[in-house]
Amino acid sequence: QMALAGRTLFVTGASRGIGRAIALKAARDGANVVVAAKTAEAHPKLPGTIYTAAREIEEAGGKALACVVDVRDEEQIRSAVEQAVAKFGGIDILVNNASAINLTGTLGTSMKKVDLMLAVNLRGTYLTSKLCIPHLLKSSNPHILNLSPPLNLNPIWFKNHTAYTMAKYGMSMCVLGMAEEFRGQISVNALWPKTAIQTAAMDMLGGEGIERQCRKADIMADAAYSVFSRPLGGPAHTTGHFLIDEDILREAGLGDMEVYAVEPGHPLMPDFFLDVETDGKSYTPSSKALPSSTKTSNPIEETFALIRTVLSQDLVQSTKGVYQFDLSGEHTGSWFVDLKQGAGLAGQGLPPSPPDVVMSMDSALFSRMFRGELKPTMAFMTGKLRIHGDMTLAIKLEKMMAAMSKSKL
């Protein structure tokens, strides 16, 4: 059964990445897709334009309308909406995917960047929704899906990129408000990935090798399709929820998530805004807004979850090194912290690029070091830690440990 056959989707930022993946998934059902994005001419660094995406949609079996849309421009959105209604007879689904990101602290973020993120993420989502809602109200099964995170008020998701978090949470607040305002008339939800997704933006932020720790955008497309397939008022209907891609697909009966891995078997990087405990089927303000005190069973995994919260472009700039930790004892294995590119990476396995320093120690010692109970230099001097490579990086590592200590996590 083709749940989206003949239905019309208005997708912002659909020329590449997750937006394009959602558009193509719908097209295979024979859906109509409005490709509302800025890129009309090929970008030197980013793949895809509204026209290449439209052609792919047509080739997949759908119908496409390519519209140049900067979601900051009310007239461009209004024109695209009018063209969509004129060509396809209405709008059934709105996907607010367009987004701007800049992962810098308060002092390092220019007001130009702040204005951009607020204008695209928050205002753009609100405005596009406002202009599409009159048409959505005429649909038999209307949906608004914002690609935005759960409203997690844990301070760790604010401290290193307050402006980005405010802008992204603005999209999520649209879900809360509009879901209640149009309850029983339009399904309004948010969708967010449990792990990093391979996109052009992720490649730029994470640098070379990051794709090995990512899933393909197809997982988000399949999860979105599952949401759109739920009829308004039906038993599976949801509105006002913050949905996680993996949870949606498990509910739908898919057990093997490895099919979405860029490199099956490789450890995956958790996405922003999700705490270590992510077992809930959806994230609602009542159950997931406040910090969780849940501990993981593996102290090394827990430590790395905390390490990820202090990674920042400033830390990368002041460190410029890739660490590999070879652990023995109770929790044997290799882990890494890449403080050489993007906003930093941390995870299990070997680093995506050759390490500048390899530190070998017992796993219990590793936990003590990152709790601030023992400095790496002292552990080395007492023979408990073996260091191969750049010794100065061991000293620089103490800066990250100090940041973790200050966060009181």
XYZ file of N, CA, C and O in Angstrom, residues 1-9 91-94 135-145 182 184-189 224-239:
188
model
N 0.838 -1.198 0.000
C 0.000 0.000 0.000
C 0.874 1.250 0.000
O 1.795 1.369 0.796
N 0.580 2.185 -0.904
C 1.361 3.414 -1.014
C 0.645 4.528 -0.267
O -0.249 5.190 -0.803
N 1.068 4.726 0.981
C 0.367 5.647 1.875
C 0.411 7.095 1.406
O -0.477 7.887 1.730
N 1.451 7.455 0.642
C 1.611 8.857 0.248
C 1.284 9.114 -1.224
O 1.542 10.211 -1.720
N 0.728 8.142 -1.894
C 0.383 8.324 -3.312
C -0.587 9.488 -3.487
O -1.623 9.558 -2.830
N -0.211 10.441 -4.351
C -1.074 11.572 -4.639
C -1.092 12.664 -3.592
O -1.726 13.709 -3.789
N -0.392 12.471 -2.498
C -0.363 13.496 -1.458
C 0.761 14.489 -1.745
O 1.746 14.175 -2.417
N 0.621 15.701 -1.231
C 1.579 16.759 -1.519
C 2.375 17.142 -0.276
O 1.804 17.472 0.761
N 3.701 17.070 -0.423
C 4.608 17.446 0.661
C 5.312 18.748 0.303
O 5.784 18.921 -0.828
N -1.923 21.237 0.002
C -0.728 20.771 0.711
C -1.203 19.852 1.842
O -2.079 20.217 2.622
N -0.609 18.664 1.915
C -0.987 17.689 2.936
C 0.029 17.577 4.068
O -0.331 17.284 5.207
N 1.297 17.792 3.726
C 2.370 17.582 4.708
C 3.406 18.689 4.579
O 3.847 19.011 3.472
N 3.780 19.249 5.711
C 4.870 20.228 5.750
C 6.020 19.635 6.546
O 5.830 19.172 7.679
N -3.895 25.696 4.258
C -4.062 24.635 3.262
C -4.038 23.251 3.921
O -4.763 22.350 3.505
N -3.237 23.092 4.943
C -3.193 21.827 5.673
C -4.554 21.522 6.304
O -4.967 20.353 6.372
N -5.242 22.544 6.761
C -6.544 22.352 7.397
C -7.588 21.764 6.441
O -8.607 21.220 6.884
N -7.318 21.846 5.146
C -8.244 21.297 4.150
C -7.911 19.851 3.793
O -8.662 19.204 3.055
N -6.792 19.332 4.314
C -6.360 17.977 3.991
C -7.062 16.955 4.889
O -7.428 17.257 6.023
N -7.203 15.740 4.394
C -7.841 14.678 5.181
C -6.897 14.087 6.225
O -7.343 13.508 7.214
N -5.602 14.231 6.015
C -4.628 13.705 6.981
C -3.384 14.598 7.002
O -2.314 14.214 6.535
N -3.525 15.805 7.542
C -2.418 16.770 7.494
C -1.372 16.539 8.584
O -1.703 16.129 9.704
N -0.129 16.816 8.219
C 0.988 16.675 9.168
C 1.930 17.862 9.046
O 2.195 18.351 7.943
N 2.473 18.278 10.185
C 3.648 19.153 10.224
C 4.713 18.371 10.976
O 4.459 17.870 12.079
N 5.880 18.227 10.378
C 6.990 17.531 11.027
C 8.201 18.451 11.039
O 8.718 18.819 9.984
N -3.861 23.223 17.205
C -4.585 22.562 16.111
C -4.859 21.086 16.415
O -4.972 20.265 15.502
N -6.520 17.720 16.893
C -7.698 17.170 16.226
C -7.856 17.630 14.797
O -8.725 17.136 14.070
N -6.985 18.583 14.390
C -7.061 19.108 13.022
C -5.792 18.827 12.215
O -5.858 18.511 11.030
N -4.627 18.976 12.867
C -3.335 18.737 12.215
C -2.430 17.986 13.196
O -2.352 18.349 14.370
N -1.751 16.960 12.713
C -0.741 16.271 13.529
C 0.557 17.072 13.452
O 1.071 17.299 12.351
N 1.050 17.501 14.599
C 2.281 18.297 14.640
C 3.285 17.600 15.556
O 3.030 17.432 16.756
N 4.398 17.170 15.001
C 5.404 16.447 15.774
C 6.815 16.886 15.383
O 7.014 17.559 14.367
N 10.128 9.249 9.135
C 9.158 10.279 8.750
C 7.991 9.648 7.994
O 6.825 9.982 8.243
N 8.291 8.729 7.096
C 7.251 8.032 6.329
C 6.290 7.305 7.265
O 5.070 7.329 7.074
N 6.851 6.682 8.292
C 6.023 5.968 9.266
C 5.066 6.923 9.978
O 3.887 6.603 10.191
N 5.564 8.110 10.315
C 4.726 9.116 10.979
C 3.619 9.594 10.043
O 2.447 9.692 10.429
N 3.974 9.870 8.795
C 2.995 10.374 7.822
C 1.909 9.338 7.507
O 0.810 9.694 7.081
N 2.242 8.068 7.709
C 1.303 7.000 7.387
C 0.223 6.825 8.451
O -0.713 6.048 8.264
N 0.375 7.520 9.563
C -0.588 7.398 10.654
C -1.762 8.349 10.411
O -1.585 9.566 10.383
N -2.958 7.809 10.276
C -4.114 8.678 9.995
C -4.522 9.519 11.200
O -4.403 9.084 12.349
N -4.955 10.729 10.925
C -5.431 11.637 11.966
C -6.578 10.978 12.730
O -7.564 10.557 12.139
N -6.434 10.892 14.046
C -7.481 10.289 14.867
C -7.411 8.784 14.957
O -8.190 8.163 15.690
N -6.465 8.159 14.231
C -6.329 6.700 14.265
C -5.641 6.237 15.533
O -5.137 7.043 16.326
N -5.565 4.921 15.759
C -4.972 4.381 16.993
C -3.494 4.705 17.164
O -3.005 4.805 18.291
N -2.774 4.871 16.067
C -1.337 5.168 16.153
C -1.050 6.669 16.044
O 0.104 7.084 16.048
N -2.105 7.466 15.953
C -1.936 8.909 15.777
C -1.200 9.539 16.954
O -1.455 9.232 18.117
N -0.251 10.418 16.658
C 0.456 11.168 17.698
C 0.504 12.635 17.296
O 0.587 12.961 16.110
N 0.475 13.499 18.279
C 0.686 14.932 18.029
C 1.306 15.545 19.271
O 1.053 15.107 20.405
